[in-house]
Coordinates of C-alpha atoms (C1' of nucleotides) in Angstrom, one line a residue:
Chain A
M19 CA -39.1 -42.2 -55.7
K20 CA -41.4 -42.5 -58.6
H21 CA -42.6 -39.2 -60.4
I22 CA -45.6 -37.7 -58.9
A23 CA -47.8 -35.7 -61.3
D24 CA -48.8 -32.1 -60.6
S25 CA -52.5 -33.0 -60.5
T26 CA -51.9 -35.8 -57.9
V27 CA -50.1 -33.1 -55.7
R28 CA -53.0 -30.6 -56.1
R29 CA -55.5 -33.2 -55.0
L30 CA -53.3 -34.3 -51.9
S31 CA -53.6 -30.5 -50.9
L32 CA -57.3 -30.8 -51.3
Y33 CA -57.6 -34.0 -49.3
L34 CA -55.7 -32.2 -46.4
R35 CA -58.2 -29.4 -46.3
F36 CA -60.9 -31.9 -46.3
L37 CA -59.4 -33.6 -43.7
E38 CA -59.0 -30.9 -41.4
E39 CA -62.8 -30.3 -41.6
F40 CA -63.4 -33.7 -40.7
Q41 CA -61.2 -33.5 -37.9
A42 CA -62.6 -30.5 -36.6
K43 CA -66.1 -32.2 -36.7
G44 CA -64.4 -35.2 -34.5
L45 CA -65.0 -38.0 -37.1
A46 CA -62.4 -41.0 -36.4
T47 CA -62.3 -42.4 -39.8
I48 CA -63.1 -41.6 -43.4
S49 CA -63.5 -43.7 -46.7
S50 CA -62.0 -42.9 -50.2
T51 CA -65.5 -42.5 -51.3
E52 CA -66.3 -39.7 -48.8
L53 CA -63.1 -38.1 -49.5
A54 CA -63.8 -38.3 -53.2
A55 CA -67.3 -36.9 -53.0
R56 CA -66.1 -33.8 -51.0
G57 CA -63.3 -33.1 -53.6
G58 CA -65.5 -33.6 -56.9
T59 CA -63.3 -36.8 -57.6
T60 CA -63.6 -40.7 -57.8
S61 CA -62.9 -42.8 -54.8
A62 CA -60.3 -45.1 -57.0
Q63 CA -58.4 -41.8 -57.7
V64 CA -58.1 -41.0 -54.0
R65 CA -56.8 -44.6 -53.3
K66 CA -54.6 -44.4 -56.4
D67 CA -53.1 -40.9 -55.3
L68 CA -52.5 -42.5 -51.8
S69 CA -51.1 -45.5 -53.0
F70 CA -48.0 -43.7 -54.4
F71 CA -46.9 -43.1 -50.9
G72 CA -47.9 -46.1 -49.1
S73 CA -50.8 -48.0 -47.6
F74 CA -52.7 -45.8 -45.1
G75 CA -55.8 -47.4 -44.9
K76 CA -57.8 -50.1 -43.3
R77 CA -59.6 -52.6 -45.7
G78 CA -63.5 -52.8 -44.6
L79 CA -63.2 -49.5 -42.5
G80 CA -61.4 -46.8 -44.3
Y81 CA -58.6 -44.3 -43.3
S82 CA -57.8 -42.7 -39.8
V83 CA -58.4 -38.9 -39.9
P84 CA -55.7 -37.9 -37.8
E85 CA -53.1 -40.5 -39.2
L86 CA -54.1 -39.6 -42.8
E87 CA -53.9 -36.0 -41.9
R88 CA -50.4 -36.4 -40.5
R89 CA -49.2 -38.5 -43.3
L90 CA -50.3 -35.8 -45.7
R91 CA -48.5 -33.1 -44.1
R92 CA -45.1 -35.1 -44.0
I93 CA -45.9 -35.8 -47.9
L94 CA -46.4 -32.3 -48.8
G95 CA -43.5 -31.1 -46.7
L96 CA -45.7 -29.2 -44.4
E97 CA -44.3 -30.4 -41.1
R98 CA -41.5 -27.8 -41.1
E99 CA -41.8 -24.0 -41.4
W100 CA -41.0 -22.5 -44.8
R101 CA -39.5 -19.2 -45.2
V102 CA -40.7 -16.9 -47.8
I103 CA -39.8 -13.6 -49.2
I104 CA -42.0 -11.3 -51.5
I105 CA -40.4 -9.4 -54.1
G106 CA -42.4 -6.6 -55.5
M107 CA -44.7 -4.4 -53.2
G108 CA -47.3 -3.3 -55.7
K109 CA -50.9 -4.1 -54.8
I110 CA -50.7 -8.0 -55.5
G111 CA -47.4 -8.3 -53.5
A112 CA -48.6 -6.1 -50.4
A113 CA -51.9 -8.0 -50.5
L114 CA -50.1 -11.3 -50.3
A115 CA -47.9 -10.0 -47.7
G116 CA -51.0 -10.1 -45.3
Y117 CA -52.7 -13.0 -46.7
A118 CA -53.3 -15.3 -43.7
G119 CA -53.6 -18.4 -45.7
F120 CA -50.1 -18.5 -46.3
H121 CA -49.1 -18.3 -42.2
Q122 CA -51.7 -21.0 -41.5
R123 CA -50.1 -23.3 -43.6
G124 CA -46.7 -22.8 -42.1
F125 CA -45.2 -20.4 -44.5
R126 CA -43.6 -17.5 -42.8
I127 CA -43.0 -14.0 -44.3
V128 CA -39.2 -13.3 -43.6
G129 CA -38.6 -10.4 -46.0
L130 CA -40.6 -7.9 -48.4
Y131 CA -38.5 -6.2 -51.0
D132 CA -39.1 -3.4 -53.5
A133 CA -36.9 -1.5 -56.0
D134 CA -38.7 1.8 -55.4
P135 CA -36.7 3.9 -52.7
A136 CA -40.2 5.6 -51.8
K137 CA -41.4 2.2 -50.6
V138 CA -38.3 1.1 -49.0
G139 CA -38.4 1.3 -45.3
K140 CA -42.2 1.6 -45.1
R141 CA -44.0 -1.1 -43.0
I142 CA -46.3 -3.5 -44.6
D143 CA -48.0 -5.9 -42.4
G144 CA -45.5 -5.6 -39.8
H145 CA -42.5 -6.0 -42.0
V146 CA -40.4 -3.2 -43.0
V147 CA -39.7 -3.3 -46.9
R148 CA -36.2 -3.7 -47.9
A149 CA -34.1 -2.5 -51.0
A150 CA -34.4 -5.1 -53.9
S151 CA -30.5 -4.2 -54.3
D152 CA -30.0 -5.8 -50.9
L153 CA -32.0 -8.8 -51.7
A154 CA -29.0 -11.2 -52.3
R155 CA -27.3 -10.4 -49.2
E156 CA -30.4 -10.3 -46.8
A157 CA -32.4 -13.0 -48.1
H158 CA -29.6 -15.1 -47.6
K159 CA -29.2 -14.1 -43.9
E160 CA -32.8 -14.8 -43.3
G161 CA -32.4 -18.2 -45.0
A162 CA -35.4 -17.9 -47.3
D163 CA -36.7 -20.9 -49.0
I164 CA -39.2 -19.5 -51.3
A165 CA -39.6 -16.2 -53.3
V166 CA -43.2 -14.8 -54.6
L167 CA -42.3 -12.5 -57.5
T168 CA -44.9 -9.8 -57.8
V169 CA -42.5 -7.3 -59.9
P170 CA -43.4 -5.9 -63.6
A171 CA -42.6 -8.2 -66.4
S172 CA -39.5 -6.4 -67.2
A173 CA -37.9 -6.8 -63.8
A174 CA -39.1 -10.5 -63.4
Q175 CA -35.8 -12.1 -64.6
Q176 CA -33.5 -10.1 -62.6
A177 CA -35.5 -10.3 -59.5
A178 CA -35.7 -14.2 -60.1
D179 CA -31.7 -14.3 -60.5
A180 CA -30.9 -12.3 -57.4
A181 CA -33.5 -14.7 -55.3
V182 CA -31.8 -17.9 -56.6
K183 CA -28.6 -15.8 -55.8
A184 CA -29.6 -15.6 -52.3
G185 CA -30.4 -19.4 -51.8
V186 CA -34.0 -19.5 -52.7
R187 CA -34.8 -22.9 -54.4
A188 CA -38.7 -22.1 -55.2
L189 CA -40.4 -19.5 -57.1
M190 CA -43.9 -18.6 -57.4
N191 CA -43.8 -16.0 -60.2
F192 CA -46.9 -13.7 -60.7
A193 CA -45.2 -11.9 -63.6
P194 CA -46.6 -12.6 -67.0
V195 CA -43.0 -13.8 -68.6
P196 CA -41.3 -17.2 -68.9
L197 CA -38.3 -17.3 -66.4
T198 CA -35.0 -18.9 -67.2
L199 CA -34.0 -20.7 -63.9
P200 CA -31.3 -23.6 -63.0
A201 CA -32.8 -26.9 -63.2
N202 CA -32.9 -27.4 -59.3
V203 CA -35.0 -24.5 -58.8
A204 CA -38.8 -25.2 -58.8
L205 CA -41.3 -22.7 -60.3
K206 CA -45.0 -22.0 -60.3
N207 CA -46.2 -19.5 -62.7
V208 CA -49.6 -17.7 -61.6
N209 CA -51.2 -15.4 -64.2
M210 CA -54.6 -13.9 -63.2
A211 CA -55.4 -12.4 -66.6
M212 CA -54.7 -15.9 -68.1
E213 CA -57.3 -17.5 -65.8
L214 CA -59.8 -14.7 -67.0
E215 CA -59.0 -15.5 -70.3
G216 CA -59.9 -19.3 -69.8
L217 CA -63.2 -17.8 -68.6
A218 CA -63.7 -15.9 -71.6
F219 CA -63.0 -18.9 -73.6
A220 CA -65.5 -21.1 -71.8
L221 CA -68.1 -18.4 -72.4
T222 CA -67.3 -18.1 -76.0
N223 CA -67.2 -21.7 -76.7
P224 CA -69.7 -23.4 -74.4
G225 CA -70.1 -27.1 -74.1
Chain B
M7 CA -66.9 -28.0 -82.0
K8 CA -64.3 -31.1 -80.6
H9 CA -63.8 -30.6 -76.7
I10 CA -60.7 -28.4 -76.3
A11 CA -58.2 -29.4 -73.2
D12 CA -57.6 -26.9 -70.6
S13 CA -53.9 -27.2 -71.1
T14 CA -54.6 -26.2 -74.8
V15 CA -56.4 -23.0 -73.9
R16 CA -53.6 -22.0 -71.6
R17 CA -51.0 -22.3 -74.2
L18 CA -53.1 -20.2 -76.6
S19 CA -52.9 -17.4 -73.8
L20 CA -49.2 -17.7 -73.7
Y21 CA -48.9 -17.7 -77.5
L22 CA -51.2 -14.7 -77.9
R23 CA -48.6 -12.7 -75.5
F24 CA -45.6 -13.7 -77.3
L25 CA -47.4 -12.8 -80.7
E26 CA -47.9 -9.4 -79.2
E27 CA -44.3 -9.1 -78.2
F28 CA -43.1 -10.1 -81.8
Q29 CA -45.9 -7.7 -83.2
A30 CA -44.2 -4.8 -81.2
K31 CA -40.8 -6.0 -82.7
G32 CA -42.3 -5.1 -86.1
L33 CA -41.8 -9.0 -87.2
A34 CA -44.3 -9.9 -90.1
T35 CA -44.1 -13.9 -89.8
I36 CA -43.0 -16.5 -87.2
S37 CA -42.8 -20.2 -87.1
S38 CA -44.1 -22.7 -84.8
T39 CA -40.4 -23.3 -83.7
E40 CA -39.8 -19.7 -82.7
L41 CA -43.3 -19.7 -80.9
A42 CA -42.4 -23.0 -79.1
A43 CA -38.9 -21.9 -78.1
R44 CA -40.6 -18.7 -76.3
G45 CA -43.1 -20.8 -74.6
G46 CA -41.1 -23.7 -73.3
T47 CA -42.8 -26.2 -75.6
T48 CA -42.4 -27.9 -78.9
S49 CA -43.3 -27.0 -82.6
A50 CA -45.6 -29.9 -83.0
Q51 CA -47.4 -29.0 -79.9
V52 CA -48.0 -25.3 -81.4
R53 CA -48.8 -26.7 -84.7
K54 CA -51.6 -29.1 -83.1
D55 CA -53.0 -26.5 -80.7
L56 CA -53.7 -24.2 -83.4
S57 CA -54.9 -26.8 -85.8
F58 CA -57.9 -27.6 -83.6
F59 CA -59.3 -24.2 -85.0
G60 CA -58.1 -24.3 -88.7
S61 CA -54.9 -23.8 -90.8
F62 CA -53.5 -20.5 -90.3
G63 CA -50.1 -20.7 -91.4
K64 CA -48.0 -21.1 -94.9
R65 CA -46.1 -23.9 -95.4
G66 CA -42.4 -23.2 -96.1
L67 CA -42.9 -19.9 -94.2
G68 CA -44.7 -19.9 -91.0
Y69 CA -47.5 -17.8 -89.5
S70 CA -48.7 -14.1 -90.3
V71 CA -48.2 -12.6 -86.9
P72 CA -50.8 -9.9 -87.2
E73 CA -53.3 -12.5 -88.5
L74 CA -52.6 -15.2 -86.0
E75 CA -52.9 -12.4 -83.4
R76 CA -56.4 -11.8 -84.5
R77 CA -57.3 -15.3 -84.6
L78 CA -56.4 -16.1 -81.3
R79 CA -58.1 -13.2 -79.9
R80 CA -61.3 -14.3 -81.6
I81 CA -60.8 -18.0 -80.4
L82 CA -60.2 -17.0 -77.0
G83 CA -63.4 -14.6 -77.1
L84 CA -61.2 -11.5 -76.6
E85 CA -62.8 -9.3 -79.2
R86 CA -65.4 -8.3 -77.2
E87 CA -65.5 -6.7 -73.7
W88 CA -66.3 -8.9 -70.8
R89 CA -67.9 -7.2 -67.7
V90 CA -66.3 -8.3 -64.2
I91 CA -67.6 -7.9 -60.8
I92 CA -65.5 -8.5 -57.7
I93 CA -66.9 -9.7 -54.6
G94 CA -65.2 -9.4 -51.4
M95 CA -63.1 -6.3 -50.7
G96 CA -60.2 -7.8 -48.6
K97 CA -56.7 -7.2 -49.6
I98 CA -56.8 -9.6 -52.6
G99 CA -60.0 -8.2 -54.0
A100 CA -59.1 -4.8 -53.7
A101 CA -55.7 -5.6 -55.0
L102 CA -57.4 -7.2 -58.1
A103 CA -59.7 -4.2 -58.6
G104 CA -56.6 -2.2 -59.5
Y105 CA -54.9 -4.9 -61.7
A106 CA -53.7 -3.5 -64.9
G107 CA -53.6 -6.9 -66.6
F108 CA -57.3 -7.2 -66.2
H109 CA -58.2 -4.0 -68.3
Q110 CA -55.3 -4.5 -70.9
R111 CA -57.2 -7.7 -71.7
G112 CA -60.6 -6.4 -72.1
F113 CA -61.9 -7.4 -68.7
R114 CA -63.6 -4.3 -67.4
I115 CA -64.5 -3.9 -63.6
V116 CA -68.2 -2.9 -63.4
G117 CA -68.8 -3.5 -59.7
L118 CA -67.2 -4.1 -56.4
Y119 CA -69.2 -5.6 -53.7
D120 CA -68.5 -6.4 -49.9
A121 CA -70.8 -7.7 -47.1
D122 CA -69.1 -5.2 -44.6
P123 CA -71.2 -2.1 -44.0
A124 CA -67.7 -0.2 -43.0
K125 CA -66.4 -0.8 -46.5
V126 CA -69.8 -0.2 -48.5
G127 CA -69.7 3.2 -50.0
K128 CA -65.9 3.7 -50.0
R129 CA -64.0 4.1 -53.2
I130 CA -61.5 1.6 -54.5
D131 CA -59.6 2.5 -57.6
G132 CA -62.4 4.8 -58.8
H133 CA -65.3 2.3 -58.0
V134 CA -67.7 2.7 -55.0
V135 CA -68.1 -0.6 -53.1
R136 CA -71.7 -1.6 -53.1
A137 CA -73.5 -3.7 -50.5
A138 CA -73.4 -7.6 -51.1
S139 CA -77.1 -7.8 -50.4
D140 CA -77.7 -5.7 -53.5
L141 CA -75.5 -8.0 -55.7
A142 CA -78.2 -9.9 -57.5
R143 CA -80.0 -6.7 -58.6
E144 CA -77.2 -4.4 -59.2
A145 CA -75.1 -7.0 -61.1
H146 CA -77.8 -7.7 -63.2
K147 CA -78.4 -4.3 -64.1
E148 CA -74.6 -3.9 -64.9
G149 CA -75.0 -6.8 -67.3
A150 CA -72.0 -8.8 -65.4
D151 CA -70.6 -11.5 -67.4
I152 CA -67.7 -13.0 -65.0
A153 CA -67.5 -12.8 -61.1
V154 CA -64.4 -12.9 -58.9
L155 CA -65.0 -14.4 -55.6
T156 CA -62.4 -13.0 -53.0
V157 CA -64.6 -13.6 -49.8
P158 CA -64.0 -15.9 -46.8
A159 CA -64.7 -19.6 -47.4
S160 CA -67.9 -19.4 -45.2
A161 CA -69.4 -16.8 -47.4
A162 CA -68.2 -18.1 -51.0
Q163 CA -71.3 -20.4 -51.8
Q164 CA -73.8 -18.0 -51.0
A165 CA -71.7 -15.0 -53.0
A166 CA -71.8 -17.6 -55.8
D167 CA -75.3 -18.3 -55.8
A168 CA -76.0 -14.5 -55.8
A169 CA -73.7 -13.9 -58.3
V170 CA -75.3 -16.8 -60.7
K171 CA -78.8 -15.2 -59.8
A172 CA -77.6 -11.9 -61.2
G173 CA -76.7 -13.5 -64.6
V174 CA -73.2 -14.3 -64.3
R175 CA -71.9 -17.1 -66.2
A176 CA -68.3 -17.8 -65.0
L177 CA -66.8 -17.6 -61.7
M178 CA -63.0 -17.1 -60.7
N179 CA -63.0 -18.5 -57.0
F180 CA -60.2 -17.5 -54.6
A181 CA -61.9 -18.9 -51.6
P182 CA -60.6 -22.4 -50.6
V183 CA -63.9 -24.4 -50.8
P184 CA -65.5 -26.3 -53.4
L185 CA -68.6 -24.5 -54.9
T186 CA -71.5 -26.1 -56.3
L187 CA -73.0 -24.6 -59.5
P188 CA -75.3 -25.1 -62.5
A189 CA -73.8 -27.2 -65.3
N190 CA -73.7 -24.1 -67.5
V191 CA -71.6 -21.7 -65.2
A192 CA -67.7 -21.9 -65.9
L193 CA -65.5 -22.3 -62.8
K194 CA -61.9 -21.5 -62.2
N195 CA -60.4 -22.2 -58.8
V196 CA -57.3 -20.1 -57.7
N197 CA -55.6 -21.0 -54.3
M198 CA -52.5 -19.2 -53.6
A199 CA -51.9 -21.5 -50.4
M200 CA -52.1 -24.7 -52.5
E201 CA -49.6 -23.3 -55.0
L202 CA -47.3 -22.7 -52.4
E203 CA -47.9 -26.2 -50.9
G204 CA -46.9 -27.7 -54.5
L205 CA -43.5 -25.7 -54.1
A206 CA -43.2 -27.1 -50.6
F207 CA -43.7 -30.6 -52.1
A208 CA -41.1 -30.1 -54.7
L209 CA -38.6 -28.8 -52.2
T210 CA -39.4 -32.0 -49.8
N211 CA -39.2 -34.4 -52.8
P212 CA -36.6 -33.2 -55.3
G213 CA -36.2 -34.9 -58.5
Chain C
dT14 C1' -69.8 -57.3 -46.0
dT15 C1' -67.5 -53.2 -46.5
dA16 C1' -63.7 -50.6 -48.3
dT17 C1' -58.7 -50.8 -49.5
dG18 C1' -54.7 -51.7 -52.6
dT19 C1' -53.3 -52.5 -57.5
dG20 C1' -52.5 -54.5 -62.1
dA21 C1' -54.8 -54.1 -66.4
dA22 C1' -57.7 -51.4 -69.5
dC23 C1' -58.9 -47.1 -71.4
dG24 C1' -58.7 -42.5 -72.9
dC25 C1' -56.8 -38.5 -73.9
dA26 C1' -52.9 -35.1 -74.4
dT27 C1' -48.1 -35.2 -76.4
dT28 C1' -44.8 -36.6 -79.7
dC29 C1' -43.4 -38.5 -84.0
dA30 C1' -42.7 -38.5 -88.6
dC31 C1' -43.9 -37.5 -93.0
dA32 C1' -46.9 -36.1 -96.9
dG33 C1' -48.1 -31.8 -98.8
dC34 C1' -47.6 -27.2 -100.2
dC35 C1' -45.1 -22.5 -100.4
Chain D
dG23 C1' -35.7 -26.7 -98.8
dG24 C1' -38.4 -25.3 -95.3
dC25 C1' -42.5 -25.4 -92.5
dT26 C1' -47.1 -26.6 -92.0
dG27 C1' -51.0 -29.9 -91.0
dT28 C1' -52.1 -34.2 -89.4
dG29 C1' -52.7 -39.4 -89.0
dA30 C1' -50.1 -42.7 -86.3
dA31 C1' -47.6 -44.1 -82.2
dT32 C1' -46.4 -42.9 -77.5
dG33 C1' -46.9 -42.0 -73.0
dC34 C1' -49.3 -41.1 -69.0
dG35 C1' -53.2 -40.0 -66.0
dT36 C1' -57.9 -41.8 -64.9
dT37 C1' -60.8 -45.5 -64.3
dC38 C1' -62.0 -50.3 -64.0
dA39 C1' -62.6 -54.1 -61.6
dC40 C1' -61.4 -57.8 -58.5
dA41 C1' -58.1 -60.0 -55.1
dT42 C1' -57.1 -59.1 -50.2
dA43 C1' -58.0 -57.9 -45.7
dA44 C1' -60.8 -56.5 -41.7

DNA sequence: TTATGTGAACGCATTCACAGCC
DNA sequence: GGCTGTGAATGCGTTCACATAA
């Protein structure tokens, strides 16, 4: 398949959210213009985004809400369940363990890990925290697909390596360090402080 | 000033992190090539990013680490302290209240808010949680610059409006809804579930 | 008439390549 | 010689505009 831009994938996620709302309202069809208005983009953008994956609409009418929703689910890979582990049970990690937004989207937490013996064995949101040293073995057994890294920067690369060894093929990294990974492992960096810095920049350089 | 791309600002934040590391190692100068290697980009990209703001380097030599660090701080608006409030003391909000990464960067928490009376009055990381209904008055008094929104989707727009009324000029929104704001208010949306969906897409459509 | 699907045009971020300076 | 700074070239995502279909 043609390469799809990151920005396109983000918008597809957005469209899916809006479609769920429209679905809940009982609307049967929706036009690219309506979807665009809801998502702060343009109708041409919506049509172009969808056209990468096929022709789902009816000319003169628009898109069938339930059908487009189903198509987007399939495109985004949300028709199956994804098994997620979280490594690092600090505040952010523990908060994510109980984040409802994950579960709603078919992401299932199958393991929580921490290197601190004081935390190992404790229960967080119904999961027993396991020792980081058991990660490779346990996570492999659980068939983990995705790992969320909420460990200190100094431990991030090691944790990532262990996750990869356990068969994880995608990482969401909250640690503020660049990770080195095999080419076939997907990576998404999230950095709260950097987001705030973006806002500080916007406030400092208005316009 | 010329318009600066979002992606450029992100990289500037990255460069600053790396400069701090180099500074800690006692290195006096650094080349665009070294900075690029550390940040997963190219030397031309580094030089172009910096050139938007002036000429900080020495031909044949590179950049002075402490000077470039200072310059980046100024560019990003990190020479002053920013006053931050967090609205919504659910798990994510409470976790962010204690996130060290904010404080290290000069972001100071000046208020925590929640609509739930059961939470109001409680202490979280040294701050007393205040009633959301007092937001406009209190936040104004505290001179809040930035608000972090960690409320349910249904409450997000209302909370955003109250924050703006209190004089906040930048919002970091964790709620999965598009916000409508005055043009002069900066906005950054963060959505964990959407990030995970991006990984699911990458796993489903490899290459 | 209405709204999709898409090639073409556009604009902007990235990369190239080299002149200029240390 | 080494590395910056920057116009020029490139590549790519977005927007335009219209042929096409309901």
